[in-house]
Amino acid sequence: ENYLIMFNNTIEFLKKNNLKYEYTKFSSGSIMLDVWNNKKFYVFQFEPDRIGFSEVDENVGFDTIPDKILLNSDMLGGVLASIV
């Protein structure tokens, strides 16, 4: 599945659910998406071959190695549903 389509679908989901987010696009094609909801902070790493997902809190700092690897839109949808 195309990671840019999944990124755009994720942005639409976040807008629909009124979640705060920011993203940065890199020259490599990767996109880092930060999401805040209910005092929690999540990071999505959209890359051509996978999507990384991490929950960051005061006990666990951000790491470039994601907590989970999402390989398709079904996996991504499950994660998005869990953060709202």
PDB file of N, CA and C in Angstrom:
ATOM      1  N   GLU A   1       0.836  -1.186   0.000  1.00  0.00           N
ATOM      2  CA  GLU A   1       0.000   0.000   0.000  1.00  0.00           C
ATOM      3  C   GLU A   1       0.878   1.245   0.000  1.00  0.00           C
ATOM      4  N   ASN A   2       0.389   2.276  -0.588  1.00  0.00           N
ATOM      5  CA  ASN A   2       1.156   3.510  -0.697  1.00  0.00           C
ATOM      6  C   ASN A   2       1.146   4.254   0.641  1.00  0.00           C
ATOM      7  N   TYR A   3       2.338   4.518   1.163  1.00  0.00           N
ATOM      8  CA  TYR A   3       2.432   5.164   2.474  1.00  0.00           C
ATOM      9  C   TYR A   3       1.938   6.608   2.439  1.00  0.00           C
ATOM     10  N   LEU A   4       2.014   7.280   1.288  1.00  0.00           N
ATOM     11  CA  LEU A   4       1.512   8.652   1.210  1.00  0.00           C
ATOM     12  C   LEU A   4      -0.007   8.689   1.283  1.00  0.00           C
ATOM     13  N   ILE A   5      -0.655   7.707   0.686  1.00  0.00           N
ATOM     14  CA  ILE A   5      -2.118   7.607   0.796  1.00  0.00           C
ATOM     15  C   ILE A   5      -2.502   7.329   2.242  1.00  0.00           C
ATOM     16  N   MET A   6      -1.759   6.433   2.894  1.00  0.00           N
ATOM     17  CA  MET A   6      -2.054   6.135   4.302  1.00  0.00           C
ATOM     18  C   MET A   6      -1.794   7.360   5.180  1.00  0.00           C
ATOM     19  N   PHE A   7      -0.774   8.138   4.864  1.00  0.00           N
ATOM     20  CA  PHE A   7      -0.514   9.380   5.600  1.00  0.00           C
ATOM     21  C   PHE A   7      -1.696  10.341   5.429  1.00  0.00           C
ATOM     22  N   ASN A   8      -2.129  10.549   4.196  1.00  0.00           N
ATOM     23  CA  ASN A   8      -3.255  11.459   3.943  1.00  0.00           C
ATOM     24  C   ASN A   8      -4.522  10.988   4.637  1.00  0.00           C
ATOM     25  N   ASN A   9      -4.771   9.683   4.633  1.00  0.00           N
ATOM     26  CA  ASN A   9      -5.942   9.138   5.330  1.00  0.00           C
ATOM     27  C   ASN A   9      -5.827   9.356   6.838  1.00  0.00           C
ATOM     28  N   THR A  10      -4.608   9.253   7.360  1.00  0.00           N
ATOM     29  CA  THR A  10      -4.383   9.484   8.784  1.00  0.00           C
ATOM     30  C   THR A  10      -4.677  10.940   9.142  1.00  0.00           C
ATOM     31  N   ILE A  11      -4.224  11.867   8.318  1.00  0.00           N
ATOM     32  CA  ILE A  11      -4.497  13.289   8.562  1.00  0.00           C
ATOM     33  C   ILE A  11      -6.006  13.548   8.564  1.00  0.00           C
ATOM     34  N   GLU A  12      -6.718  12.967   7.607  1.00  0.00           N
ATOM     35  CA  GLU A  12      -8.177  13.130   7.569  1.00  0.00           C
ATOM     36  C   GLU A  12      -8.819  12.584   8.841  1.00  0.00           C
ATOM     37  N   PHE A  13      -8.363  11.431   9.309  1.00  0.00           N
ATOM     38  CA  PHE A  13      -8.873  10.839  10.547  1.00  0.00           C
ATOM     39  C   PHE A  13      -8.622  11.773  11.726  1.00  0.00           C
ATOM     40  N   LEU A  14      -7.414  12.320  11.822  1.00  0.00           N
ATOM     41  CA  LEU A  14      -7.078  13.213  12.932  1.00  0.00           C
ATOM     42  C   LEU A  14      -7.932  14.478  12.899  1.00  0.00           C
ATOM     43  N   LYS A  15      -8.135  15.034  11.712  1.00  0.00           N
ATOM     44  CA  LYS A  15      -8.990  16.220  11.577  1.00  0.00           C
ATOM     45  C   LYS A  15     -10.417  15.910  12.004  1.00  0.00           C
ATOM     46  N   LYS A  16     -10.934  14.784  11.530  1.00  0.00           N
ATOM     47  CA  LYS A  16     -12.314  14.396  11.836  1.00  0.00           C
ATOM     48  C   LYS A  16     -12.523  14.223  13.340  1.00  0.00           C
ATOM     49  N   ASN A  17     -11.483  13.760  14.025  1.00  0.00           N
ATOM     50  CA  ASN A  17     -11.575  13.514  15.461  1.00  0.00           C
ATOM     51  C   ASN A  17     -10.992  14.645  16.307  1.00  0.00           C
ATOM     52  N   ASN A  18     -10.699  15.783  15.653  1.00  0.00           N
ATOM     53  CA  ASN A  18     -10.203  16.975  16.348  1.00  0.00           C
ATOM     54  C   ASN A  18      -8.978  16.715  17.220  1.00  0.00           C
ATOM     55  N   LEU A  19      -8.038  15.934  16.686  1.00  0.00           N
ATOM     56  CA  LEU A  19      -6.800  15.678  17.417  1.00  0.00           C
ATOM     57  C   LEU A  19      -5.715  16.646  16.944  1.00  0.00           C
ATOM     58  N   LYS A  20      -4.922  17.117  17.876  1.00  0.00           N
ATOM     59  CA  LYS A  20      -3.818  18.023  17.547  1.00  0.00           C
ATOM     60  C   LYS A  20      -2.686  17.211  16.920  1.00  0.00           C
ATOM     61  N   TYR A  21      -2.108  17.755  15.851  1.00  0.00           N
ATOM     62  CA  TYR A  21      -0.996  17.064  15.200  1.00  0.00           C
ATOM     63  C   TYR A  21      -0.082  18.068  14.500  1.00  0.00           C
ATOM     64  N   GLU A  22       1.129  17.620  14.275  1.00  0.00           N
ATOM     65  CA  GLU A  22       2.114  18.353  13.471  1.00  0.00           C
ATOM     66  C   GLU A  22       2.901  17.309  12.697  1.00  0.00           C
ATOM     67  N   TYR A  23       3.373  17.684  11.518  1.00  0.00           N
ATOM     68  CA  TYR A  23       4.198  16.743  10.775  1.00  0.00           C
ATOM     69  C   TYR A  23       5.354  17.457  10.088  1.00  0.00           C
ATOM     70  N   THR A  24       6.389  16.670   9.820  1.00  0.00           N
ATOM     71  CA  THR A  24       7.566  17.145   9.106  1.00  0.00           C
ATOM     72  C   THR A  24       7.857  16.167   7.982  1.00  0.00           C
ATOM     73  N   LYS A  25       8.004  16.711   6.772  1.00  0.00           N
ATOM     74  CA  LYS A  25       8.379  15.890   5.626  1.00  0.00           C
ATOM     75  C   LYS A  25       9.873  16.064   5.392  1.00  0.00           C
ATOM     76  N   PHE A  26      10.563  14.947   5.172  1.00  0.00           N
ATOM     77  CA  PHE A  26      12.004  14.957   4.968  1.00  0.00           C
ATOM     78  C   PHE A  26      12.339  14.708   3.503  1.00  0.00           C
ATOM     79  N   SER A  27      13.515  15.156   3.080  1.00  0.00           N
ATOM     80  CA  SER A  27      13.930  14.990   1.683  1.00  0.00           C
ATOM     81  C   SER A  27      14.028  13.521   1.278  1.00  0.00           C
ATOM     82  N   SER A  28      14.171  12.638   2.247  1.00  0.00           N
ATOM     83  CA  SER A  28      14.236  11.194   1.969  1.00  0.00           C
ATOM     84  C   SER A  28      12.873  10.640   1.544  1.00  0.00           C
ATOM     85  N   GLY A  29      11.815  11.443   1.774  1.00  0.00           N
ATOM     86  CA  GLY A  29      10.459  10.974   1.510  1.00  0.00           C
ATOM     87  C   GLY A  29       9.732  10.567   2.779  1.00  0.00           C
ATOM     88  N   SER A  30      10.470  10.361   3.853  1.00  0.00           N
ATOM     89  CA  SER A  30       9.854   9.989   5.127  1.00  0.00           C
ATOM     90  C   SER A  30       9.089  11.171   5.715  1.00  0.00           C
ATOM     91  N   ILE A  31       8.077  10.836   6.520  1.00  0.00           N
ATOM     92  CA  ILE A  31       7.264  11.858   7.185  1.00  0.00           C
ATOM     93  C   ILE A  31       7.158  11.490   8.664  1.00  0.00           C
ATOM     94  N   MET A  32       7.445  12.451   9.539  1.00  0.00           N
ATOM     95  CA  MET A  32       7.296  12.269  10.978  1.00  0.00           C
ATOM     96  C   MET A  32       6.025  13.003  11.393  1.00  0.00           C
ATOM     97  N   LEU A  33       5.100  12.277  12.002  1.00  0.00           N
ATOM     98  CA  LEU A  33       3.814  12.832  12.425  1.00  0.00           C
ATOM     99  C   LEU A  33       3.689  12.715  13.936  1.00  0.00           C
ATOM    100  N   ASP A  34       3.533  13.852  14.609  1.00  0.00           N
ATOM    101  CA  ASP A  34       3.335  13.899  16.050  1.00  0.00           C
ATOM    102  C   ASP A  34       1.857  14.143  16.325  1.00  0.00           C
ATOM    103  N   VAL A  35       1.305  13.389  17.287  1.00  0.00           N
ATOM    104  CA  VAL A  35      -0.118  13.486  17.616  1.00  0.00           C
ATOM    105  C   VAL A  35      -0.261  13.589  19.134  1.00  0.00           C
ATOM    106  N   TRP A  36      -1.124  14.514  19.576  1.00  0.00           N
ATOM    107  CA  TRP A  36      -1.419  14.677  20.991  1.00  0.00           C
ATOM    108  C   TRP A  36      -2.897  14.404  21.225  1.00  0.00           C
ATOM    109  N   ASN A  37      -3.183  13.615  22.255  1.00  0.00           N
ATOM    110  CA  ASN A  37      -4.577  13.382  22.649  1.00  0.00           C
ATOM    111  C   ASN A  37      -4.622  12.924  24.106  1.00  0.00           C
ATOM    112  N   ASN A  38      -5.503  13.544  24.882  1.00  0.00           N
ATOM    113  CA  ASN A  38      -5.699  13.169  26.286  1.00  0.00           C
ATOM    114  C   ASN A  38      -4.383  13.074  27.055  1.00  0.00           C
ATOM    115  N   LYS A  39      -3.570  14.109  26.936  1.00  0.00           N
ATOM    116  CA  LYS A  39      -2.283  14.202  27.628  1.00  0.00           C
ATOM    117  C   LYS A  39      -1.303  13.115  27.199  1.00  0.00           C
ATOM    118  N   LYS A  40      -1.575  12.462  26.076  1.00  0.00           N
ATOM    119  CA  LYS A  40      -0.649  11.460  25.552  1.00  0.00           C
ATOM    120  C   LYS A  40      -0.042  11.975  24.249  1.00  0.00           C
ATOM    121  N   PHE A  41       1.145  11.485  23.955  1.00  0.00           N
ATOM    122  CA  PHE A  41       1.888  11.916  22.785  1.00  0.00           C
ATOM    123  C   PHE A  41       2.287  10.686  21.982  1.00  0.00           C
ATOM    124  N   TYR A  42       1.965  10.719  20.695  1.00  0.00           N
ATOM    125  CA  TYR A  42       2.235   9.595  19.800  1.00  0.00           C
ATOM    126  C   TYR A  42       3.065  10.073  18.613  1.00  0.00           C
ATOM    127  N   VAL A  43       3.913   9.196  18.107  1.00  0.00           N
ATOM    128  CA  VAL A  43       4.728   9.520  16.944  1.00  0.00           C
ATOM    129  C   VAL A  43       4.541   8.434  15.889  1.00  0.00           C
ATOM    130  N   PHE A  44       4.211   8.874  14.676  1.00  0.00           N
ATOM    131  CA  PHE A  44       4.129   7.983  13.521  1.00  0.00           C
ATOM    132  C   PHE A  44       5.288   8.330  12.601  1.00  0.00           C
ATOM    133  N   GLN A  45       5.949   7.308  12.068  1.00  0.00           N
ATOM    134  CA  GLN A  45       7.032   7.491  11.114  1.00  0.00           C
ATOM    135  C   GLN A  45       6.585   6.839   9.802  1.00  0.00           C
ATOM    136  N   PHE A  46       6.190   7.646   8.846  1.00  0.00           N
ATOM    137  CA  PHE A  46       5.747   7.129   7.549  1.00  0.00           C
ATOM    138  C   PHE A  46       6.948   7.010   6.627  1.00  0.00           C
ATOM    139  N   GLU A  47       7.221   5.800   6.188  1.00  0.00           N
ATOM    140  CA  GLU A  47       8.331   5.540   5.280  1.00  0.00           C
ATOM    141  C   GLU A  47       7.808   4.697   4.125  1.00  0.00           C
ATOM    142  N   PRO A  48       8.505   4.694   2.988  1.00  0.00           N
ATOM    143  CA  PRO A  48       7.991   3.971   1.814  1.00  0.00           C
ATOM    144  C   PRO A  48       7.677   2.500   2.050  1.00  0.00           C
ATOM    145  N   ASP A  49       8.391   1.834   2.964  1.00  0.00           N
ATOM    146  CA  ASP A  49       8.182   0.397   3.150  1.00  0.00           C
ATOM    147  C   ASP A  49       7.464   0.023   4.435  1.00  0.00           C
ATOM    148  N   ARG A  50       7.172   1.015   5.283  1.00  0.00           N
ATOM    149  CA  ARG A  50       6.520   0.702   6.557  1.00  0.00           C
ATOM    150  C   ARG A  50       6.108   1.979   7.264  1.00  0.00           C
ATOM    151  N   ILE A  51       5.306   1.798   8.307  1.00  0.00           N
ATOM    152  CA  ILE A  51       4.935   2.900   9.184  1.00  0.00           C
ATOM    153  C   ILE A  51       5.311   2.486  10.595  1.00  0.00           C
ATOM    154  N   GLY A  52       6.079   3.329  11.257  1.00  0.00           N
ATOM    155  CA  GLY A  52       6.416   3.079  12.651  1.00  0.00           C
ATOM    156  C   GLY A  52       5.469   3.844  13.554  1.00  0.00           C
ATOM    157  N   PHE A  53       5.196   3.291  14.727  1.00  0.00           N
ATOM    158  CA  PHE A  53       4.316   3.938  15.697  1.00  0.00           C
ATOM    159  C   PHE A  53       4.916   3.795  17.082  1.00  0.00           C
ATOM    160  N   SER A  54       4.901   4.892  17.845  1.00  0.00           N
ATOM    161  CA  SER A  54       5.374   4.872  19.226  1.00  0.00           C
ATOM    162  C   SER A  54       4.487   5.748  20.090  1.00  0.00           C
ATOM    163  N   GLU A  55       4.310   5.322  21.334  1.00  0.00           N
ATOM    164  CA  GLU A  55       3.692   6.172  22.345  1.00  0.00           C
ATOM    165  C   GLU A  55       4.825   6.670  23.230  1.00  0.00           C
ATOM    166  N   VAL A  56       4.880   7.984  23.426  1.00  0.00           N
ATOM    167  CA  VAL A  56       5.964   8.589  24.184  1.00  0.00           C
ATOM    168  C   VAL A  56       5.363   9.197  25.447  1.00  0.00           C
ATOM    169  N   ASP A  57       5.985   8.911  26.585  1.00  0.00           N
ATOM    170  CA  ASP A  57       5.543   9.555  27.823  1.00  0.00           C
ATOM    171  C   ASP A  57       6.769   9.926  28.650  1.00  0.00           C
ATOM    172  N   GLU A  58       6.534  10.403  29.864  1.00  0.00           N
ATOM    173  CA  GLU A  58       7.667  10.867  30.665  1.00  0.00           C
ATOM    174  C   GLU A  58       8.585   9.724  31.080  1.00  0.00           C
ATOM    175  N   ASN A  59       8.094   8.486  31.042  1.00  0.00           N
ATOM    176  CA  ASN A  59       8.924   7.346  31.415  1.00  0.00           C
ATOM    177  C   ASN A  59       9.726   6.800  30.237  1.00  0.00           C
ATOM    178  N   VAL A  60       9.194   6.994  29.035  1.00  0.00           N
ATOM    179  CA  VAL A  60       9.851   6.456  27.845  1.00  0.00           C
ATOM    180  C   VAL A  60      10.055   7.600  26.861  1.00  0.00           C
ATOM    181  N   GLY A  61      11.288   7.974  26.640  1.00  0.00           N
ATOM    182  CA  GLY A  61      11.585   9.034  25.694  1.00  0.00           C
ATOM    183  C   GLY A  61      11.455   8.541  24.263  1.00  0.00           C
ATOM    184  N   PHE A  62      11.427   9.473  23.327  1.00  0.00           N
ATOM    185  CA  PHE A  62      11.332   9.101  21.923  1.00  0.00           C
ATOM    186  C   PHE A  62      12.619   8.438  21.463  1.00  0.00           C
ATOM    187  N   ASP A  63      12.462   7.408  20.667  1.00  0.00           N
ATOM    188  CA  ASP A  63      13.582   6.687  20.077  1.00  0.00           C
ATOM    189  C   ASP A  63      13.285   6.570  18.591  1.00  0.00           C
ATOM    190  N   THR A  64      14.314   6.518  17.772  1.00  0.00           N
ATOM    191  CA  THR A  64      14.067   6.375  16.336  1.00  0.00           C
ATOM    192  C   THR A  64      13.553   4.978  15.997  1.00  0.00           C
ATOM    193  N   ILE A  65      13.680   4.039  16.928  1.00  0.00           N
ATOM    194  CA  ILE A  65      13.147   2.690  16.711  1.00  0.00           C
ATOM    195  C   ILE A  65      11.714   2.671  17.229  1.00  0.00           C
ATOM    196  N   PRO A  66      10.741   2.455  16.342  1.00  0.00           N
ATOM    197  CA  PRO A  66       9.338   2.504  16.769  1.00  0.00           C
ATOM    198  C   PRO A  66       8.944   1.332  17.668  1.00  0.00           C
ATOM    199  N   ASP A  67       7.902   1.548  18.467  1.00  0.00           N
ATOM    200  CA  ASP A  67       7.353   0.479  19.307  1.00  0.00           C
ATOM    201  C   ASP A  67       6.690  -0.603  18.451  1.00  0.00           C
ATOM    202  N   LYS A  68       6.024  -0.173  17.377  1.00  0.00           N
ATOM    203  CA  LYS A  68       5.299  -1.087  16.497  1.00  0.00           C
ATOM    204  C   LYS A  68       5.600  -0.742  15.049  1.00  0.00           C
ATOM    205  N   ILE A  69       5.580  -1.758  14.204  1.00  0.00           N
ATOM    206  CA  ILE A  69       5.691  -1.571  12.762  1.00  0.00           C
ATOM    207  C   ILE A  69       4.325  -1.902  12.156  1.00  0.00           C
ATOM    208  N   LEU A  70       3.795  -0.981  11.381  1.00  0.00           N
ATOM    209  CA  LEU A  70       2.493  -1.155  10.737  1.00  0.00           C
ATOM    210  C   LEU A  70       2.738  -1.350   9.246  1.00  0.00           C
ATOM    211  N   LEU A  71       2.233  -2.434   8.694  1.00  0.00           N
ATOM    212  CA  LEU A  71       2.543  -2.781   7.317  1.00  0.00           C
ATOM    213  C   LEU A  71       1.413  -2.517   6.330  1.00  0.00           C
ATOM    214  N   ASN A  72       0.215  -2.199   6.849  1.00  0.00           N
ATOM    215  CA  ASN A  72      -0.912  -1.959   5.938  1.00  0.00           C
ATOM    216  C   ASN A  72      -1.943  -1.068   6.609  1.00  0.00           C
ATOM    217  N   SER A  73      -2.964  -0.675   5.847  1.00  0.00           N
ATOM    218  CA  SER A  73      -3.963   0.261   6.361  1.00  0.00           C
ATOM    219  C   SER A  73      -4.828  -0.362   7.452  1.00  0.00           C
ATOM    220  N   ASP A  74      -5.002  -1.679   7.452  1.00  0.00           N
ATOM    221  CA  ASP A  74      -5.764  -2.321   8.524  1.00  0.00           C
ATOM    222  C   ASP A  74      -5.050  -2.170   9.862  1.00  0.00           C
ATOM    223  N   MET A  75      -3.741  -2.402   9.849  1.00  0.00           N
ATOM    224  CA  MET A  75      -2.960  -2.244  11.077  1.00  0.00           C
ATOM    225  C   MET A  75      -2.961  -0.789  11.529  1.00  0.00           C
ATOM    226  N   LEU A  76      -2.828   0.129  10.577  1.00  0.00           N
ATOM    227  CA  LEU A  76      -2.849   1.555  10.884  1.00  0.00           C
ATOM    228  C   LEU A  76      -4.197   1.962  11.467  1.00  0.00           C
ATOM    229  N   GLY A  77      -5.281   1.481  10.863  1.00  0.00           N
ATOM    230  CA  GLY A  77      -6.626   1.793  11.375  1.00  0.00           C
ATOM    231  C   GLY A  77      -6.834   1.333  12.799  1.00  0.00           C
ATOM    232  N   GLY A  78      -6.304   0.161  13.136  1.00  0.00           N
ATOM    233  CA  GLY A  78      -6.427  -0.340  14.500  1.00  0.00           C
ATOM    234  C   GLY A  78      -5.715   0.549  15.492  1.00  0.00           C
ATOM    235  N   VAL A  79      -4.528   1.025  15.136  1.00  0.00           N
ATOM    236  CA  VAL A  79      -3.782   1.921  16.013  1.00  0.00           C
ATOM    237  C   VAL A  79      -4.499   3.260  16.157  1.00  0.00           C
ATOM    238  N   LEU A  80      -4.976   3.808  15.051  1.00  0.00           N
ATOM    239  CA  LEU A  80      -5.679   5.091  15.116  1.00  0.00           C
ATOM    240  C   LEU A  80      -6.925   4.982  16.003  1.00  0.00           C
ATOM    241  N   ALA A  81      -7.676   3.899  15.859  1.00  0.00           N
ATOM    242  CA  ALA A  81      -8.876   3.705  16.694  1.00  0.00           C
ATOM    243  C   ALA A  81      -8.515   3.641  18.167  1.00  0.00           C
ATOM    244  N   SER A  82      -7.336   3.121  18.478  1.00  0.00           N
ATOM    245  CA  SER A  82      -6.946   2.962  19.878  1.00  0.00           C
ATOM    246  C   SER A  82      -6.518   4.261  20.551  1.00  0.00           C
ATOM    247  N   ILE A  83      -6.211   5.304  19.767  1.00  0.00           N
ATOM    248  CA  ILE A  83      -5.729   6.548  20.382  1.00  0.00           C
ATOM    249  C   ILE A  83      -6.810   7.599  20.564  1.00  0.00           C
ATOM    250  N   VAL A  84      -8.011   7.361  20.041  1.00  0.00           N
ATOM    251  CA  VAL A  84      -9.078   8.358  20.206  1.00  0.00           C
ATOM    252  C   VAL A  84      -9.948   8.047  21.417  1.00  0.00           C
TER     253      VAL A  84
END
